Short mmCIF file of N, CA and C in Angstrom, two decimals:
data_model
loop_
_atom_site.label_atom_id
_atom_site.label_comp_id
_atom_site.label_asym_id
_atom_site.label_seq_id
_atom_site.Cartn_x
_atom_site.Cartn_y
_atom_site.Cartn_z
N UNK A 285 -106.56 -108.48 -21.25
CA UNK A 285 -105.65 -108.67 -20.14
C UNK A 285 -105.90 -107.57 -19.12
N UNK A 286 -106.00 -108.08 -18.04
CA UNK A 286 -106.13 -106.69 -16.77
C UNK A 286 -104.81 -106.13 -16.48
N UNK A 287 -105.64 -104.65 -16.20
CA UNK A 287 -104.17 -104.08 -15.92
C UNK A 287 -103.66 -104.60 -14.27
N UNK A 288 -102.08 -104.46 -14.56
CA UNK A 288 -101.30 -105.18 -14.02
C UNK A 288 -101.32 -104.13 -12.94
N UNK A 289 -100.79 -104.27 -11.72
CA UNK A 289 -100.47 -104.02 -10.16
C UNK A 289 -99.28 -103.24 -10.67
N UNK A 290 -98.84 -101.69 -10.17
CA UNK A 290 -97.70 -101.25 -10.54
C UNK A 290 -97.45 -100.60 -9.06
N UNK A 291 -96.05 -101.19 -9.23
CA UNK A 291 -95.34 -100.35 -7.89
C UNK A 291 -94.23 -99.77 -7.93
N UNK A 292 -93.99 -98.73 -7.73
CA UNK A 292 -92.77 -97.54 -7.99
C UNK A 292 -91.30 -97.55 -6.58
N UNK A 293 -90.49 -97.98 -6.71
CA UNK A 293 -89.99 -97.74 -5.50
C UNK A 293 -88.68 -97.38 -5.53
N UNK A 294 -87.74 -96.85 -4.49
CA UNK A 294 -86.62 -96.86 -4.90
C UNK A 294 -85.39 -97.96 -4.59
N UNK A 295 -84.39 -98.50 -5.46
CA UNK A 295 -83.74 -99.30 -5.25
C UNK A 295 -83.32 -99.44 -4.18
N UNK A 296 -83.09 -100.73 -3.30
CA UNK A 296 -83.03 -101.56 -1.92
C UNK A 296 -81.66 -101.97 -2.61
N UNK A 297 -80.55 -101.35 -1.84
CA UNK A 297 -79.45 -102.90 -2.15
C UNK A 297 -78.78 -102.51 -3.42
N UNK A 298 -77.68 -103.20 -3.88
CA UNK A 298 -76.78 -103.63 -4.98
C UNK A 298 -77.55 -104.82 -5.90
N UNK A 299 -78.41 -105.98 -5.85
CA UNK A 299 -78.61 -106.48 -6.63
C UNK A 299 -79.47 -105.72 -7.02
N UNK A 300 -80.76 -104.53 -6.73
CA UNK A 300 -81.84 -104.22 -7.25
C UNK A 300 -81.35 -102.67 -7.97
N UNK A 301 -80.28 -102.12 -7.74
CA UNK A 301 -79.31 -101.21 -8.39
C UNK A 301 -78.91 -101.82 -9.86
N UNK A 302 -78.27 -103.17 -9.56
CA UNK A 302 -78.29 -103.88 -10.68
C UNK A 302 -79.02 -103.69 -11.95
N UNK A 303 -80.23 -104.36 -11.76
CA UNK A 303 -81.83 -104.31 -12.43
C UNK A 303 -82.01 -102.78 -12.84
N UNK A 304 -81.89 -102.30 -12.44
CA UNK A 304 -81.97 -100.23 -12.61
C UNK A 304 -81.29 -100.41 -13.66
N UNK A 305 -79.87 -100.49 -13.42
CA UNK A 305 -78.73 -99.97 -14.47
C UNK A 305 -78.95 -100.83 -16.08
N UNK A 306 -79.80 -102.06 -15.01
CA UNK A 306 -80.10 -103.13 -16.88
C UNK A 306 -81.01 -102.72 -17.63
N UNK A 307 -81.53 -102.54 -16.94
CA UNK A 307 -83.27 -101.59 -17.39
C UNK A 307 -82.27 -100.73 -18.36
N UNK A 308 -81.83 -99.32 -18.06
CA UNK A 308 -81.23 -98.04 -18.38
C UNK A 308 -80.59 -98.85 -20.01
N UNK A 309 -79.32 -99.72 -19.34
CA UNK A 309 -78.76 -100.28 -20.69
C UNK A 309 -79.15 -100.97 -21.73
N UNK A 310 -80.47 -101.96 -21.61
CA UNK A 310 -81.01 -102.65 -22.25
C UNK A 310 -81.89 -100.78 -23.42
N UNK A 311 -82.53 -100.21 -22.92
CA UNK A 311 -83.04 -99.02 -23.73
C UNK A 311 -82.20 -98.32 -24.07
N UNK A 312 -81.21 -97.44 -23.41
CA UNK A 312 -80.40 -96.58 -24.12
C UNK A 312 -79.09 -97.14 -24.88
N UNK A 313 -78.54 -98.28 -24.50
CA UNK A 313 -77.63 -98.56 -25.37
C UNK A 313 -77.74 -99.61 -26.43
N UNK A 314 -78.31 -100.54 -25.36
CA UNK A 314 -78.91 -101.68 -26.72
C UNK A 314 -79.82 -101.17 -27.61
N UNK A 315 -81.16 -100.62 -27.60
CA UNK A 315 -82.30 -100.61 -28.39
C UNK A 315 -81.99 -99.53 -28.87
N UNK A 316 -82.10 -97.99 -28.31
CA UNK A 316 -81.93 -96.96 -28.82
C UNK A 316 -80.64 -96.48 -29.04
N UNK A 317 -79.89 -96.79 -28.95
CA UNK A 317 -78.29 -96.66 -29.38
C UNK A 317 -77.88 -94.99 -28.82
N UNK A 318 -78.73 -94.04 -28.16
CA UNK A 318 -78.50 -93.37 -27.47
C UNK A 318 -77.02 -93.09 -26.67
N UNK A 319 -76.47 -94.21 -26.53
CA UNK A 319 -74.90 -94.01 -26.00
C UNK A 319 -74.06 -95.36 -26.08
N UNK A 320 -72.88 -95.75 -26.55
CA UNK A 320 -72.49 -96.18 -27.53
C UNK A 320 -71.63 -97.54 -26.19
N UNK A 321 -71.65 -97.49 -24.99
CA UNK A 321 -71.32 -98.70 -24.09
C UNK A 321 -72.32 -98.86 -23.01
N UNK A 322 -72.07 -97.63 -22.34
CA UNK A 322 -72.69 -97.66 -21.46
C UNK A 322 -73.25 -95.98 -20.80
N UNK A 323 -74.69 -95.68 -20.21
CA UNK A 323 -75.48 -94.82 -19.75
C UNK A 323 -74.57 -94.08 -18.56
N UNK A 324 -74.25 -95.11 -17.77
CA UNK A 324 -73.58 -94.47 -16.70
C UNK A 324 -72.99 -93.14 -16.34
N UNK A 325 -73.44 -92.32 -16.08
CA UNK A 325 -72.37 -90.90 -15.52
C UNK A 325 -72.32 -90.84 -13.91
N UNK A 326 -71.46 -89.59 -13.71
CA UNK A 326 -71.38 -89.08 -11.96
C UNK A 326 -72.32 -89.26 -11.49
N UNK A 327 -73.79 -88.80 -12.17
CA UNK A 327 -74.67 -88.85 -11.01
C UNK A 327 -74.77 -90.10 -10.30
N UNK A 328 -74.65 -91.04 -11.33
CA UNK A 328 -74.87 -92.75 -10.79
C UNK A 328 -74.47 -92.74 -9.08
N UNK A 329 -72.96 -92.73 -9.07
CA UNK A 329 -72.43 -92.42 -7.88
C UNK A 329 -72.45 -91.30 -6.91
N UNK A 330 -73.52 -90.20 -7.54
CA UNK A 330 -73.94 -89.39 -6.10
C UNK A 330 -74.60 -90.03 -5.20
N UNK A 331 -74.21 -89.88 -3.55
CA UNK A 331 -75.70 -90.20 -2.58
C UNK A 331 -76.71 -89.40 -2.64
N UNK A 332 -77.03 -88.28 -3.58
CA UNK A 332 -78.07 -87.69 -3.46
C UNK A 332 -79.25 -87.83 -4.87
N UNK A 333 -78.97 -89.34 -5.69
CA UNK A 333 -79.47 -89.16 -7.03
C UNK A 333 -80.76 -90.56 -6.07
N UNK A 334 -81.69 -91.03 -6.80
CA UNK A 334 -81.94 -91.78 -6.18
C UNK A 334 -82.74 -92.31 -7.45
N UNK A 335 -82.56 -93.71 -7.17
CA UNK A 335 -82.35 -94.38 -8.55
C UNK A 335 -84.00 -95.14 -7.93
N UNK A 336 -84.89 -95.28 -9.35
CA UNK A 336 -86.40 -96.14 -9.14
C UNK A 336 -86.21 -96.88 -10.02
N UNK A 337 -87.81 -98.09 -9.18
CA UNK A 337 -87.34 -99.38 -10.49
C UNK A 337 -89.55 -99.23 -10.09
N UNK A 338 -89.33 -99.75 -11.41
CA UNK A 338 -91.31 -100.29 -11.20
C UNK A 338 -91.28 -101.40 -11.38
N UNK A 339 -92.29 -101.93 -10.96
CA UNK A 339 -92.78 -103.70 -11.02
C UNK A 339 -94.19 -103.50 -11.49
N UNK A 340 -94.42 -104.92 -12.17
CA UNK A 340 -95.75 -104.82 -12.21
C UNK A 340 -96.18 -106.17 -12.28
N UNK A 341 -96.75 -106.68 -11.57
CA UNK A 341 -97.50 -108.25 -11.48
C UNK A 341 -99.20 -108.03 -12.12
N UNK A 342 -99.03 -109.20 -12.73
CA UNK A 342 -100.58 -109.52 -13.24
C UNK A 342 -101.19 -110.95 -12.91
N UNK A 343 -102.17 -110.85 -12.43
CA UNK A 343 -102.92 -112.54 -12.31
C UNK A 343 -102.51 -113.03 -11.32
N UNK A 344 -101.87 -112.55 -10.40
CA UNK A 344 -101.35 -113.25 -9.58
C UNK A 344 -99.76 -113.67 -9.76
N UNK A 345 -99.17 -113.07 -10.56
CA UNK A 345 -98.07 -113.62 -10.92
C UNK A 345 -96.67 -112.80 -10.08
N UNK A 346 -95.27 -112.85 -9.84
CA UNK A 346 -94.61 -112.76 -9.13
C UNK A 346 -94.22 -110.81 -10.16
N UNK A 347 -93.96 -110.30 -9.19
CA UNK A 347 -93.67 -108.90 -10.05
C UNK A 347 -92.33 -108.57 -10.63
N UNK A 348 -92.33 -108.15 -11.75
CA UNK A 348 -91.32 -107.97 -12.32
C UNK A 348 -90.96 -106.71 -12.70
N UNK A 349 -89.91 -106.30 -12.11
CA UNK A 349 -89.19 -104.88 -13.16
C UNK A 349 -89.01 -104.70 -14.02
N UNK A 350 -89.77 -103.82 -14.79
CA UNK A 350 -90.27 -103.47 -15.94
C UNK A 350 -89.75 -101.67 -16.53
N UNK A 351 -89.52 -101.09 -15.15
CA UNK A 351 -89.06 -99.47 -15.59
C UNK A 351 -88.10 -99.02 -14.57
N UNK A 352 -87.28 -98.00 -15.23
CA UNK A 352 -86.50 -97.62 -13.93
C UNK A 352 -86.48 -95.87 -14.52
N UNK A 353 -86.10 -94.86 -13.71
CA UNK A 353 -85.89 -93.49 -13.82
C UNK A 353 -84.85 -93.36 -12.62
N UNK A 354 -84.32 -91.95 -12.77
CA UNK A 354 -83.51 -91.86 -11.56
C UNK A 354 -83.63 -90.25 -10.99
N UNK A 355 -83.78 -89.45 -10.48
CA UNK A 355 -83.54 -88.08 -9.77
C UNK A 355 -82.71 -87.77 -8.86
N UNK A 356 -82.28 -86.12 -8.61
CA UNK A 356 -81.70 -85.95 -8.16
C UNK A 356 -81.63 -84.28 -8.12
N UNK A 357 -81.54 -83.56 -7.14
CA UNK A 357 -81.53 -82.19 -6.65
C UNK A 357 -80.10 -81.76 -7.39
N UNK A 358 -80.30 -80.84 -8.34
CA UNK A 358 -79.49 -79.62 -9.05
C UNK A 358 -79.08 -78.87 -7.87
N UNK A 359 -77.50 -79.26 -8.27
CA UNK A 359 -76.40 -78.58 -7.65
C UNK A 359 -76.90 -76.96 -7.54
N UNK A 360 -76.20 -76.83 -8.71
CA UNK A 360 -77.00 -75.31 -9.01
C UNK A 360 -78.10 -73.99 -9.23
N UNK A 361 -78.78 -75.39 -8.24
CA UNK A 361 -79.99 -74.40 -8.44
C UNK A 361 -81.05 -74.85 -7.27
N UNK A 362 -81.24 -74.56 -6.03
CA UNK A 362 -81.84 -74.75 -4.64
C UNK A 362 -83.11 -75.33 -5.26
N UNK A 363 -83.89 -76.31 -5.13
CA UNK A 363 -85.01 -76.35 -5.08
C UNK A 363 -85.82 -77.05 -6.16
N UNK A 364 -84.72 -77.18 -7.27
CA UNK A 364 -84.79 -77.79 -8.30
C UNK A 364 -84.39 -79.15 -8.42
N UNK A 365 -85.24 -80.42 -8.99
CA UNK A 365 -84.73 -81.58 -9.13
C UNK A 365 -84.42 -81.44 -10.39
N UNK A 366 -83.90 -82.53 -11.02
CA UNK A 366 -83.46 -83.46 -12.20
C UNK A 366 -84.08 -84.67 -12.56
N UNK A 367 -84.96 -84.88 -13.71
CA UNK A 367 -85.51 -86.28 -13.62
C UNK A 367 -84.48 -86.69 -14.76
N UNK A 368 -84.35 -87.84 -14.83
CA UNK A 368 -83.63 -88.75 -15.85
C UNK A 368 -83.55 -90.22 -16.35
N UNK A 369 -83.09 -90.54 -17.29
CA UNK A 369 -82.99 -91.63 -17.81
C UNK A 369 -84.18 -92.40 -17.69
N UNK A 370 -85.27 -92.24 -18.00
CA UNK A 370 -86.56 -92.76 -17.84
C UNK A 370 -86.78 -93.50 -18.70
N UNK A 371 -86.97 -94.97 -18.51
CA UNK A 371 -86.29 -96.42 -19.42
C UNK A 371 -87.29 -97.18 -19.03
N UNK A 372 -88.40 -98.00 -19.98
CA UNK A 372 -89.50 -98.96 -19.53
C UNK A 372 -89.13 -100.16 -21.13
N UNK A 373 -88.90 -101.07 -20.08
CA UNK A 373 -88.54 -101.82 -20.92
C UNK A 373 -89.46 -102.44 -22.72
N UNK A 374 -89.62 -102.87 -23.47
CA UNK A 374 -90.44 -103.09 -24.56
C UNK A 374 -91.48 -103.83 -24.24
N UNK A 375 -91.41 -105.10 -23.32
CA UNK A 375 -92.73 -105.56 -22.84
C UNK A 375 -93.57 -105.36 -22.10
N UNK A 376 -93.16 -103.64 -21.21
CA UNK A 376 -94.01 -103.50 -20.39
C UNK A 376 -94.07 -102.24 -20.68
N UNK A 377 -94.35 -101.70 -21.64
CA UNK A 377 -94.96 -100.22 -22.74
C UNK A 377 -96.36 -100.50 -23.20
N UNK A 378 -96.73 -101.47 -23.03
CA UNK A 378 -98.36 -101.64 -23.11
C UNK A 378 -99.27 -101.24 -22.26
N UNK A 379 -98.52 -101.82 -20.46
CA UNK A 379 -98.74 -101.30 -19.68
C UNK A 379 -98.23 -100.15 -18.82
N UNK A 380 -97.90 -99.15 -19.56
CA UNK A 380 -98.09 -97.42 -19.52
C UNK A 380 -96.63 -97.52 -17.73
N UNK A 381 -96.26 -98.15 -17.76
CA UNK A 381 -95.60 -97.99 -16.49
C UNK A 381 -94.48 -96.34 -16.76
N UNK A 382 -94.22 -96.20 -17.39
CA UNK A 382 -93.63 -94.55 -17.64
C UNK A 382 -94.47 -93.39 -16.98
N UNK A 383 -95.60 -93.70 -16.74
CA UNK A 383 -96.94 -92.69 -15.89
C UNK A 383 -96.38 -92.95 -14.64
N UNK A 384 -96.49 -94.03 -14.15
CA UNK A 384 -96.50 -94.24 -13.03
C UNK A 384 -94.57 -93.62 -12.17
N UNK A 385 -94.07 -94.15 -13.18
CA UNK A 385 -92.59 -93.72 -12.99
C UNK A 385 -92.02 -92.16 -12.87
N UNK A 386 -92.64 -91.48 -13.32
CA UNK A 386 -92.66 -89.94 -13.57
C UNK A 386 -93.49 -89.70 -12.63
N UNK A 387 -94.44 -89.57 -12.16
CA UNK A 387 -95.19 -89.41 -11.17
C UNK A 387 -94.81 -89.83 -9.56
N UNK A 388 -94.25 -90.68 -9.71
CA UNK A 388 -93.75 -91.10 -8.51
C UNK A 388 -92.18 -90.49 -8.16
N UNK A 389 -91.15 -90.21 -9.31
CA UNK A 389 -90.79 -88.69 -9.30
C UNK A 389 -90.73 -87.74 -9.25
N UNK A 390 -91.51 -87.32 -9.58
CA UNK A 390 -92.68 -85.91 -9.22
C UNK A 390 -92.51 -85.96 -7.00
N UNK A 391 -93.39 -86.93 -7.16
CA UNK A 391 -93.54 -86.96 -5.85
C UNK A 391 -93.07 -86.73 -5.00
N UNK A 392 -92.16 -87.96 -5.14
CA UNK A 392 -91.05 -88.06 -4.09
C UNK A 392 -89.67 -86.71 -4.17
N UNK A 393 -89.74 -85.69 -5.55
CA UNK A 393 -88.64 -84.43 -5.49
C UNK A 393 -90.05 -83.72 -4.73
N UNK A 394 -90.48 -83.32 -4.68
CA UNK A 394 -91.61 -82.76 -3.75
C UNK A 394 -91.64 -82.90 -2.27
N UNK A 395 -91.31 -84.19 -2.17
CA UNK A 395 -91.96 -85.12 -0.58
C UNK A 395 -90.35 -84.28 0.00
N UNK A 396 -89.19 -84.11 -1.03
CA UNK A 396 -87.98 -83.90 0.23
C UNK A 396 -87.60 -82.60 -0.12
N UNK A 397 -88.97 -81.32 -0.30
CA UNK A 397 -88.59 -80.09 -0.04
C UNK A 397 -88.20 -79.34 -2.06
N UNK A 398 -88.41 -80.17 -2.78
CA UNK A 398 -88.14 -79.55 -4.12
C UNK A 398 -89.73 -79.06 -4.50
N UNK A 399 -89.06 -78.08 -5.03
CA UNK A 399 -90.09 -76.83 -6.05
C UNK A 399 -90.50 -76.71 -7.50
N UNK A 400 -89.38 -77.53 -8.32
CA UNK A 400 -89.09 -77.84 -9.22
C UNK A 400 -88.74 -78.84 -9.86
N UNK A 401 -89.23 -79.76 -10.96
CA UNK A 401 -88.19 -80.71 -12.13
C UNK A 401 -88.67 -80.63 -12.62
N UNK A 402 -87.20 -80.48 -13.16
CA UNK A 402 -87.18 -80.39 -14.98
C UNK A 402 -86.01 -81.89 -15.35
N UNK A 403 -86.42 -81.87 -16.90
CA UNK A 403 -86.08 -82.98 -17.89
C UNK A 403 -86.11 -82.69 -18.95
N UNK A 404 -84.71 -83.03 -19.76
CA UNK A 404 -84.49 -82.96 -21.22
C UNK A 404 -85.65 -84.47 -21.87
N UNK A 405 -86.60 -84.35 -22.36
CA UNK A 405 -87.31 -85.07 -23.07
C UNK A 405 -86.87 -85.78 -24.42
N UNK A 406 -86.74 -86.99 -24.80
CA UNK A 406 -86.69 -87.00 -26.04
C UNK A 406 -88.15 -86.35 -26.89
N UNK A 407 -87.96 -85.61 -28.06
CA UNK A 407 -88.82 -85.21 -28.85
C UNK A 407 -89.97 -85.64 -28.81
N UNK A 408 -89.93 -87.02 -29.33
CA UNK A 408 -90.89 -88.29 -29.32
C UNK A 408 -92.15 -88.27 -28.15
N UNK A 409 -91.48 -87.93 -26.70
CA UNK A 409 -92.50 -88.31 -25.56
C UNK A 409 -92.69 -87.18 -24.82
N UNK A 410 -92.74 -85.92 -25.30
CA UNK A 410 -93.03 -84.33 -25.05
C UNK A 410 -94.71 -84.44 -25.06
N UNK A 411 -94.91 -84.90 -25.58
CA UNK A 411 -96.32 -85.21 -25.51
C UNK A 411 -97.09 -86.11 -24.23
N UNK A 412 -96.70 -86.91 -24.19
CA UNK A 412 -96.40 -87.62 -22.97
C UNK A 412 -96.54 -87.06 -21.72
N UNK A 413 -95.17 -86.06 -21.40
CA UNK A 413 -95.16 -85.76 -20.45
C UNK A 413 -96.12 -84.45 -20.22
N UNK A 414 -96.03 -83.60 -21.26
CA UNK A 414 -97.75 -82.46 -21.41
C UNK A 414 -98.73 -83.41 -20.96
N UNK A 415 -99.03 -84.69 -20.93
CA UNK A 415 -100.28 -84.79 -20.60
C UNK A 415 -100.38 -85.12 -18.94
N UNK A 416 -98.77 -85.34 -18.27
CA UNK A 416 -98.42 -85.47 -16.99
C UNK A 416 -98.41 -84.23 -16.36
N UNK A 417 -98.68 -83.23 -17.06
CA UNK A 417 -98.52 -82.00 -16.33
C UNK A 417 -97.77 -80.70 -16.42
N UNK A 418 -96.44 -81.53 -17.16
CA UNK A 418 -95.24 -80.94 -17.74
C UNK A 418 -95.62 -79.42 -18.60
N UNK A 419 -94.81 -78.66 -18.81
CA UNK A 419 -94.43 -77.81 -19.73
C UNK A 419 -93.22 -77.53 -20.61
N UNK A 420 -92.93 -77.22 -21.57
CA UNK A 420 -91.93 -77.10 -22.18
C UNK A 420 -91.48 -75.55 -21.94
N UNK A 421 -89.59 -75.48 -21.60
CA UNK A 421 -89.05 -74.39 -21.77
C UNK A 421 -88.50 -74.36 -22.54
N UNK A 422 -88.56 -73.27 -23.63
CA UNK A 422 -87.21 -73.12 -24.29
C UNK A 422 -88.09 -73.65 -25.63
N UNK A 423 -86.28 -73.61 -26.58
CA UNK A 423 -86.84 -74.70 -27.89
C UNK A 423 -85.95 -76.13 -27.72
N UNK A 424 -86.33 -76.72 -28.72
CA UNK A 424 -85.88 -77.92 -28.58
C UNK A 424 -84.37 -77.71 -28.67
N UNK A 425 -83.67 -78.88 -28.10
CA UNK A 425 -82.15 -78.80 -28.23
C UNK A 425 -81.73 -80.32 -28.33
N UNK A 426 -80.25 -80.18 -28.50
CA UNK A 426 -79.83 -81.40 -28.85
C UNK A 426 -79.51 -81.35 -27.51
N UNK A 427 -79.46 -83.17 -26.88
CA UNK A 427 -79.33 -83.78 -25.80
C UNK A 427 -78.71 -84.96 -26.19
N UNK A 428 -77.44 -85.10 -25.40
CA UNK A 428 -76.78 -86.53 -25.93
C UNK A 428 -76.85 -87.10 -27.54
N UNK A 429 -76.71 -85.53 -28.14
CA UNK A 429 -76.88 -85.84 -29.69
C UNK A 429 -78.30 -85.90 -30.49
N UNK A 430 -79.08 -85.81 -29.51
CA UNK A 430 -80.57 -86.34 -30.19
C UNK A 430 -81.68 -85.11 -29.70
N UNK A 431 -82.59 -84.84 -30.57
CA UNK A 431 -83.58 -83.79 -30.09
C UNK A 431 -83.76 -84.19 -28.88
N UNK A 432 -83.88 -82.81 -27.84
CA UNK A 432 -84.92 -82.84 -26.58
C UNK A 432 -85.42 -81.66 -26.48
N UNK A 433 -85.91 -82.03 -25.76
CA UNK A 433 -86.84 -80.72 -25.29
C UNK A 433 -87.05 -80.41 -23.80
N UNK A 434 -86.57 -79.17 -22.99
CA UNK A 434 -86.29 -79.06 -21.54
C UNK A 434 -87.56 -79.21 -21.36
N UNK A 435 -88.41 -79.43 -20.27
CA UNK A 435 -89.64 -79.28 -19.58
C UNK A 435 -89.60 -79.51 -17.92
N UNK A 436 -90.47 -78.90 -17.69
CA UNK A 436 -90.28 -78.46 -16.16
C UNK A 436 -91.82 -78.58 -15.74
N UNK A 437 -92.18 -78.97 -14.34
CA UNK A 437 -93.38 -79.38 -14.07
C UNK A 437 -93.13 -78.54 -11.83
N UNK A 438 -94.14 -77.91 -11.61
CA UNK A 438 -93.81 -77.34 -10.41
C UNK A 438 -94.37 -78.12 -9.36
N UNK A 439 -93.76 -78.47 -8.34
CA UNK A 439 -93.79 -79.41 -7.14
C UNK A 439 -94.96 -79.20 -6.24
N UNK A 440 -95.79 -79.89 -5.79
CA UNK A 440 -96.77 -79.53 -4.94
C UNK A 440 -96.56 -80.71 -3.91
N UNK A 441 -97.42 -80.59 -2.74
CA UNK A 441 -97.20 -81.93 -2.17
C UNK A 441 -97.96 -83.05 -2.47
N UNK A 442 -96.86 -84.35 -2.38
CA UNK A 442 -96.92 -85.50 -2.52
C UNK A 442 -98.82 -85.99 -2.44
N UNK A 443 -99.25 -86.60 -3.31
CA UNK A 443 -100.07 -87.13 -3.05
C UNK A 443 -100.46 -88.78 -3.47
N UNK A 444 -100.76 -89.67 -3.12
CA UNK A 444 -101.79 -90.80 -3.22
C UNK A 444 -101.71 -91.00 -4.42
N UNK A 445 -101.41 -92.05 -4.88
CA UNK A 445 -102.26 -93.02 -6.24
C UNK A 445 -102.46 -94.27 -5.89
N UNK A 446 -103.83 -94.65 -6.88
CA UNK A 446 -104.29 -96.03 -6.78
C UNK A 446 -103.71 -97.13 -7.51
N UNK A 447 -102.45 -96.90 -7.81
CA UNK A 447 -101.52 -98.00 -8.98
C UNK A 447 -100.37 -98.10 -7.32
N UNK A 448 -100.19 -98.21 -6.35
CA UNK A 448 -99.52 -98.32 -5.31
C UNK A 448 -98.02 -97.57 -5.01
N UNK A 449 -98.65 -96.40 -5.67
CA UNK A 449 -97.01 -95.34 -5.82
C UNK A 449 -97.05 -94.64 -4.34
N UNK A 450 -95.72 -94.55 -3.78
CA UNK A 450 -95.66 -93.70 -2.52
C UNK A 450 -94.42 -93.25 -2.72
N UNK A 451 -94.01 -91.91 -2.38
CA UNK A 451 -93.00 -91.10 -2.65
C UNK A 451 -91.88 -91.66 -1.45
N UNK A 452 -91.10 -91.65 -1.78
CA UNK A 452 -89.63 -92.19 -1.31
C UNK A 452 -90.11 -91.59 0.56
N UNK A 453 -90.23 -90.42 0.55
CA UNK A 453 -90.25 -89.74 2.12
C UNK A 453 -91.62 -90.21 2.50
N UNK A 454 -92.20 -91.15 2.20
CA UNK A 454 -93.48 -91.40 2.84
C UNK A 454 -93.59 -92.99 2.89
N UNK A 455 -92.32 -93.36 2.69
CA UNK A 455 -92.37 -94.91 3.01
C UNK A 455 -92.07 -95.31 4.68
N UNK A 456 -92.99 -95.88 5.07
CA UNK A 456 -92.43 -96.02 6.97
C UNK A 456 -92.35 -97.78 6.72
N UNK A 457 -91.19 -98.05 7.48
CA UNK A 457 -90.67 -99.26 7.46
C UNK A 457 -92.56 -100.38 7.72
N UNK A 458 -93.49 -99.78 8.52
CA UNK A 458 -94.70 -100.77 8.48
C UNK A 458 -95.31 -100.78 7.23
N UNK A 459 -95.28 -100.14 6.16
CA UNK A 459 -95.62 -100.32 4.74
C UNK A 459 -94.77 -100.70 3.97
N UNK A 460 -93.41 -100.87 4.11
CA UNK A 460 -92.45 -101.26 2.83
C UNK A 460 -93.06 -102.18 2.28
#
């Protein structure tokens, strides 16, 4: 099977907010039981968190959301983002869309002046993100009950990929 067309973007609208939050619930509450109704916290409702969804079409076929993550600039700390809830659904973990999703996070806390993100990792995908660039601080800790592990990756500017990722501040209405 060829790899599929992946595109990173951030949610347009209330129905595609929707799809985000199903993404999030279908992994953390349904599959991984991670939280026991629903994912949702404050940040949801900050204007400054900014919620992604990925698509990925193959063959010609219509694209479908397949991953969502969300970020957002730490109150407490100038310069620093927050990556989170980084959720790719079970049928589209073949096709690696979690690279593309983190990366295009990366980016886009970069593209609007951040220096920094960091992310509590589950245990499991510390590896993962070491091979994105990441580092681990600290030792592992419990997060929402479950091993994580802080890691932090330092901001450079935004650049280019060939899977069709563009950082949130580099979208001009003639490319949407």
């Amino acid at each position: 099977m060829p790899r599929p067309e992946i595109v990173c973007r951030p949610v347009a609208g209330a129905d595609e907010a929707a799809v985000h939050h199903r993404i999030r619930h279908e992994v953390f509450v349904l599959e991984q039981e991670v939280f026991a109704a629903s994912d949702v916290d404050a940040h949801d409702a900050s204007p400054a968190t900014i919620k992604v969804l990925a698509y990925a079409a193959s063959g010609g076929s219509a694209r479908e959301a397949g991953g969502a993550v969300r970020l957002y600039p730490r109150e407490d700390e100038p310069g620093v983002w927050q990556g989170d809830r980084l959720a790719v659904l079970a049928p589209f973990r073949a096709w690696n869309l979690g690279g593309p999703l983190v990366r295009f996070a990366v980016d886009t806390a970069a593209a609007l002046g951040g220096v920094e993100m960091v992310a509590h990792v589950q245990a499991a995908n510390v590896r993962f993100f070491e091979r994105l660039g990441w580092v681990r601080r600290g030792e592992p800790e419990l997060y929402v009950g479950l091993p994580h592990q802080l890691m932090a990756i330092y901001l450079m500017a935004p650049r280019r990929s060939a899977v069709g990722i563009r950082p949130v501040a580099d979208r001009s209405p003639a490319r949407s």
